[in-house]
Coordinates of C-alpha atoms in Angstrom, one line a residue:
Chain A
X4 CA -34.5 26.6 -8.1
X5 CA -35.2 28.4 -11.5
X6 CA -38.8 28.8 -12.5
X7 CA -40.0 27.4 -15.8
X8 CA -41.0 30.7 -18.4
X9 CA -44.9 30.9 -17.4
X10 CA -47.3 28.8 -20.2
X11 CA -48.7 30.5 -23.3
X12 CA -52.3 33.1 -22.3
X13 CA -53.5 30.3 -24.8
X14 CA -52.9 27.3 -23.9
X15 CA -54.0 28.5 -20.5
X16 CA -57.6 29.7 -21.8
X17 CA -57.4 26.1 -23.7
X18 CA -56.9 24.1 -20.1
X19 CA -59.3 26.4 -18.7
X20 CA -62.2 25.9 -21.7
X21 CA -61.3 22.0 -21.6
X22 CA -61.7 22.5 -17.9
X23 CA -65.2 23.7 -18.3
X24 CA -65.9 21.6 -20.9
X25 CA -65.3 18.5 -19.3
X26 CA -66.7 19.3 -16.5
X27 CA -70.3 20.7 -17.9
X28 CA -70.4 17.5 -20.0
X29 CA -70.0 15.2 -17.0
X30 CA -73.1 16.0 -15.5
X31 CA -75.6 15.0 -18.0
X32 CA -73.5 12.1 -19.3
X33 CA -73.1 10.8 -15.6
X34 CA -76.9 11.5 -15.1
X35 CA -77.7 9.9 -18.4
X36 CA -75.5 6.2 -18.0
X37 CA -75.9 6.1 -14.5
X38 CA -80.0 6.4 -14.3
X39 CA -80.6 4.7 -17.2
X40 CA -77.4 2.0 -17.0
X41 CA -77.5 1.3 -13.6
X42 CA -81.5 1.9 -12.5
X43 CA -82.8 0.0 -15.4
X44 CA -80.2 -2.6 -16.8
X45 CA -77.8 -3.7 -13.7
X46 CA -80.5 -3.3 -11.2
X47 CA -83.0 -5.0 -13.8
X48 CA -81.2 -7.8 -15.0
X49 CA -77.9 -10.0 -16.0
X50 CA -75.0 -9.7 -17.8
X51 CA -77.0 -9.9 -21.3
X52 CA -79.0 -6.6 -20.4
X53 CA -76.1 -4.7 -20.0
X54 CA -74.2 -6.0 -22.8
X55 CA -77.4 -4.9 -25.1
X56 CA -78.0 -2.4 -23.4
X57 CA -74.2 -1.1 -24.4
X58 CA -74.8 -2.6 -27.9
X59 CA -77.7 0.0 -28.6
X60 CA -75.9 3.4 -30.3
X61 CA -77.2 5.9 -28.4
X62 CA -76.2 4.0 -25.2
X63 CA -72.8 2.4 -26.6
X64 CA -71.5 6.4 -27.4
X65 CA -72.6 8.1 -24.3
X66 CA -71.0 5.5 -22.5
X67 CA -67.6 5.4 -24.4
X68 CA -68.1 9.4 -24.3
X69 CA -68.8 9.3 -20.5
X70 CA -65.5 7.4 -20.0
X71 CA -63.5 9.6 -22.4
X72 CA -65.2 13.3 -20.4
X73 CA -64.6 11.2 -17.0
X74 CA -60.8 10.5 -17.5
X75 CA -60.0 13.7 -18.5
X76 CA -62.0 15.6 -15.9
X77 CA -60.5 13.1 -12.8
X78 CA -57.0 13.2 -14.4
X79 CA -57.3 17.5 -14.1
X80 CA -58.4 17.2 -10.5
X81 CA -55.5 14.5 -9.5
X82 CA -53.1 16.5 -11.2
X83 CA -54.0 20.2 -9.8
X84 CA -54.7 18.3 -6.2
X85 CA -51.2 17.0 -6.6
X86 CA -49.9 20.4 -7.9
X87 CA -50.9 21.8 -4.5
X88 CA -50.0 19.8 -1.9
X89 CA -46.8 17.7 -3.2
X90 CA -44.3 20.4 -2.4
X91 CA -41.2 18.1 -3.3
X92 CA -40.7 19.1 -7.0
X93 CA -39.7 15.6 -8.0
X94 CA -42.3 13.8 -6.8
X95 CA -44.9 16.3 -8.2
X96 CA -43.5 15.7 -11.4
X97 CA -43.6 11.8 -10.6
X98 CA -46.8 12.0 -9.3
X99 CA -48.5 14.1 -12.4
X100 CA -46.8 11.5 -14.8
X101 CA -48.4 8.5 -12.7
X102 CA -51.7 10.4 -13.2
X103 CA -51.3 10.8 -16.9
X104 CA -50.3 6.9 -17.3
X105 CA -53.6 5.9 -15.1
X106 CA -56.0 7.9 -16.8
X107 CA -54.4 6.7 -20.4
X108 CA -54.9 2.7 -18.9
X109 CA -58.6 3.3 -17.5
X110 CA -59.4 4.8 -21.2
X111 CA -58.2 2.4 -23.3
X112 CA -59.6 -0.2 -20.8
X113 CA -62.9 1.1 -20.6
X114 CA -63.2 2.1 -24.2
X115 CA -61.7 -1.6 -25.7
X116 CA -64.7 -3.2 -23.4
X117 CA -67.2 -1.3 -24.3
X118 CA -66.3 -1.5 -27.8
X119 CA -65.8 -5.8 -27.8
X120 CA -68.9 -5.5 -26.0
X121 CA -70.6 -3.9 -29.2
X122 CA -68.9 -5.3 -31.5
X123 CA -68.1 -8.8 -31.0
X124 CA -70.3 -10.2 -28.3
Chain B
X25 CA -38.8 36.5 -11.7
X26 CA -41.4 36.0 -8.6
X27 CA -40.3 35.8 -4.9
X28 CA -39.0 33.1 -3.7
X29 CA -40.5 29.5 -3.5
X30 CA -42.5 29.8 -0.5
X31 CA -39.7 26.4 1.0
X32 CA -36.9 28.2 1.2
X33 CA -38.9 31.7 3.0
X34 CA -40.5 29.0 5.5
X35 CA -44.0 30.6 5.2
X36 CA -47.0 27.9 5.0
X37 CA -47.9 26.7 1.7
X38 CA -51.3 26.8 0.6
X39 CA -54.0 26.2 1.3
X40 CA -53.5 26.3 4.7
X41 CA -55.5 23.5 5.9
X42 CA -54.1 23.4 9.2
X43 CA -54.3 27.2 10.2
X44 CA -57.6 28.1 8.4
X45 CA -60.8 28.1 11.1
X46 CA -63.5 25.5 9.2
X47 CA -66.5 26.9 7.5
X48 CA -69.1 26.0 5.3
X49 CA -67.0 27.8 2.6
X50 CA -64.0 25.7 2.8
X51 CA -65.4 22.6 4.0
X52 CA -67.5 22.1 0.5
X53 CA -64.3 23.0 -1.1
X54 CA -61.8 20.1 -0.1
X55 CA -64.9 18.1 -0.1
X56 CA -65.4 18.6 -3.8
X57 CA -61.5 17.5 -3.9
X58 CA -61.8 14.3 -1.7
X59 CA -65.2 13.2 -3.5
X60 CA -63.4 13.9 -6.8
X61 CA -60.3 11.5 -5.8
X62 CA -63.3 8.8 -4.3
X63 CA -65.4 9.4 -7.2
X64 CA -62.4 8.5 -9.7
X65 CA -61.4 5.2 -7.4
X66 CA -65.3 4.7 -8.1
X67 CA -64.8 4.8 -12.1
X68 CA -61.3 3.0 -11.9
X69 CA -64.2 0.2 -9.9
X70 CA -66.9 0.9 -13.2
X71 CA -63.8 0.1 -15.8
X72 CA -62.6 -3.1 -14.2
X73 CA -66.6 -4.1 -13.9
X74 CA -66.5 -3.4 -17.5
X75 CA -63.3 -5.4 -18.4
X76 CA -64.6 -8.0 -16.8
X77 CA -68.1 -8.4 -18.9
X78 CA -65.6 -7.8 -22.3
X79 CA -63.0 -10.2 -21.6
X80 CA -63.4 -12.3 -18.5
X81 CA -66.9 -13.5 -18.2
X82 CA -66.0 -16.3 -15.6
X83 CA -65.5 -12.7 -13.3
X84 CA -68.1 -10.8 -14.1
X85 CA -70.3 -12.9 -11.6
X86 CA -68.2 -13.1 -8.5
X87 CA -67.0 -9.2 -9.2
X88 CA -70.8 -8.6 -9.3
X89 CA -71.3 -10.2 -6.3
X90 CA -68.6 -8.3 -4.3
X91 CA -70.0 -5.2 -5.0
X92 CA -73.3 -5.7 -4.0
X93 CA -72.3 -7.6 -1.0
X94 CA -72.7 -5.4 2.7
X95 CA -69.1 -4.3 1.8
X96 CA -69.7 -3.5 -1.4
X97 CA -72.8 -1.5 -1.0
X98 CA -70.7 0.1 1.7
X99 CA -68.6 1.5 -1.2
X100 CA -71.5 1.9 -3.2
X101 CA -73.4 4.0 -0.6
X102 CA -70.3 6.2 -0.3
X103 CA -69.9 6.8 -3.9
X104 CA -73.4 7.7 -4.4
X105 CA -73.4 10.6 -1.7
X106 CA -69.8 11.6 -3.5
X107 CA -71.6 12.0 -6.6
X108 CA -74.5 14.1 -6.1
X109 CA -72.1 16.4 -3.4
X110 CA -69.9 16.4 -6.3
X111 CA -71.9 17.4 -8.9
X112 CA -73.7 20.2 -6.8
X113 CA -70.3 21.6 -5.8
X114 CA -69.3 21.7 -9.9
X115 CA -72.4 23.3 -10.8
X116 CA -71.8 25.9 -7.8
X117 CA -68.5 26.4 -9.5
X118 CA -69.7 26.2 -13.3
X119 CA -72.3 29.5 -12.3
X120 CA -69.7 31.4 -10.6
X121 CA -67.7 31.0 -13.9
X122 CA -70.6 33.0 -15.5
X123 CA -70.5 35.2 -12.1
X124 CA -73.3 33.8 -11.1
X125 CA -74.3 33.5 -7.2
X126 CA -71.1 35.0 -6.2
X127 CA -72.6 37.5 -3.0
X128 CA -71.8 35.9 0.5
X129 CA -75.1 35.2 1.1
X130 CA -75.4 33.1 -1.6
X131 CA -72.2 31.2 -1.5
X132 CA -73.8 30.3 2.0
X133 CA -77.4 29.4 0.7
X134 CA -76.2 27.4 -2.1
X135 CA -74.1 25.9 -0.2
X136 CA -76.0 24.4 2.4
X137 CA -78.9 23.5 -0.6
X138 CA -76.5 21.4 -2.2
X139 CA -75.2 19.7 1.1
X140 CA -79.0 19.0 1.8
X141 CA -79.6 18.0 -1.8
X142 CA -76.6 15.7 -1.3
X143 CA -78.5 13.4 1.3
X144 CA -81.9 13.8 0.0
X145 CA -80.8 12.8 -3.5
X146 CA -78.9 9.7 -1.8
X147 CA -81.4 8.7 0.3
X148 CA -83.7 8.9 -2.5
X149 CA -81.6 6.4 -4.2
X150 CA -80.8 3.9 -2.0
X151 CA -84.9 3.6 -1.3
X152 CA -85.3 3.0 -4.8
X153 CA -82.9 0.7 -5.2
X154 CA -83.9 -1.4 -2.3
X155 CA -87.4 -1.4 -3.4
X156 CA -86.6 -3.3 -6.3
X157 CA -84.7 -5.5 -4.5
X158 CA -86.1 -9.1 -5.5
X159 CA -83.9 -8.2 -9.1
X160 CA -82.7 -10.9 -11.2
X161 CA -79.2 -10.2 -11.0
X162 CA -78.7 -9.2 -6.5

């Protein structure tokens, strides 16, 4: 089986910064919605405390950003897990395009709640 | 063009789970990979939760109520411990980016900080959370 031509030294560096990037960011975003979201809004109270809790702008855009910085970051792991240990080159490829096609449902999912939640509610 | 794909040479593929003597080393390793794939069934869980408070209110209670039943709080107990080992094992990984605590010996002590950290930080929780357990909403 032919090997592809080897990616771009930039678009590397560019996986590897987004890499870091994401995965930097999800700590103090995941620290940040799930101490104040969880601890003090779901534990608190009903459905209306975490609807205004979502509705206040701080809150509403570190959540949406949380979702966006979490997608990406569990899409990379599924895919270089998957790059690993699914030897059968179909299925890899299968498997990375299943991964792509999750991630792009939980985000528009997550972000078209959130954002009826704000907007409309 | 590299060597041959390691099928057709019938050497093992990495990373050699199955011929490589457990340590502390490799253990945090592929358990940074399975809290990472637990951790994301966890958000796929957050989402739905969310979609449910948008755009099905008549589910919001009874999905509420499965996740904080026995079961659920199973999950939830599970997810918390994934967490905090998974964040300790990216920060472990963000400093030796920066070739930061890259000797042995502190692969090792980090390591087993982070495990402790792990449970502490988890046990931690789950007090708190059942301390304020006469909440409107459980």
């Amino acid at each position: 089986m032919p090997l592809k031509s080897p990616p771009s030294s930039r678009s590397v560096t560019r996986h590897w910064v987004y890499d870091q990037l994401s995965s930097a960011l999800f700590i103090p975003l995941s620290l940040y919605v799930f101490i104040t979201f969880f601890f003090e809004v779901v534990l608190g109270g009903g459905r209306e405390s975490v609807a205004a809790w979502l509705r206040s702008p701080p809150n509403g855009a570190a959540m949406l950003l949380f979702m966006a910085v979490t997608v990406y970051y569990k899409a990379c792991w599924f895919i270089t897990i998957i790059k690993d240990y699914v030897h059968d080159a179909g299925l890899n490829r299968f498997g990375i395009l299943a991964v792509k096609f999750c991630a792009w449902i939980l985000a528009l999912a997550g972000t078209a709640s959130v954002l009826k939640i704000i907007v409309w509610d | 063009m590299p060597s041959d794909p390691p099928r057709r040479t019938g050497r093992p593929l990495s990373p050699h789970l199955q011929i490589y003597q457990p340590q502390i080393t490799s253990g945090i390793s592929i358990f940074h990979r399975f809290t990472a794939v637990g951790l994301a069934g966890g958000f796929a869980v957050l989402v739905a939760w969310l979609f449910c408070l948008a755009w099905m209110p008549e589910w919001y209670g009874p999905f509420t109520d499965i996740l904080i039943s026995p079961a659920g709080r199973f999950f939830l107990f599970g997810w918390t411990w994934a967490y905090f080992f998974h964040i300790g094992a990216t920060l472990r990984h963000l400093a030796w980016d920066m070739c930061l605590g890259l000797s042995l010996k502190s692969v090792y002590l980090t390591g087993y900080l982070m495990l402790a950290a792990s449970f502490f930080l988890t046990f931690a929780v789950w007090i708190a959370v059942l301390w304020r357990e006469e909440l409107p909403c459980l």
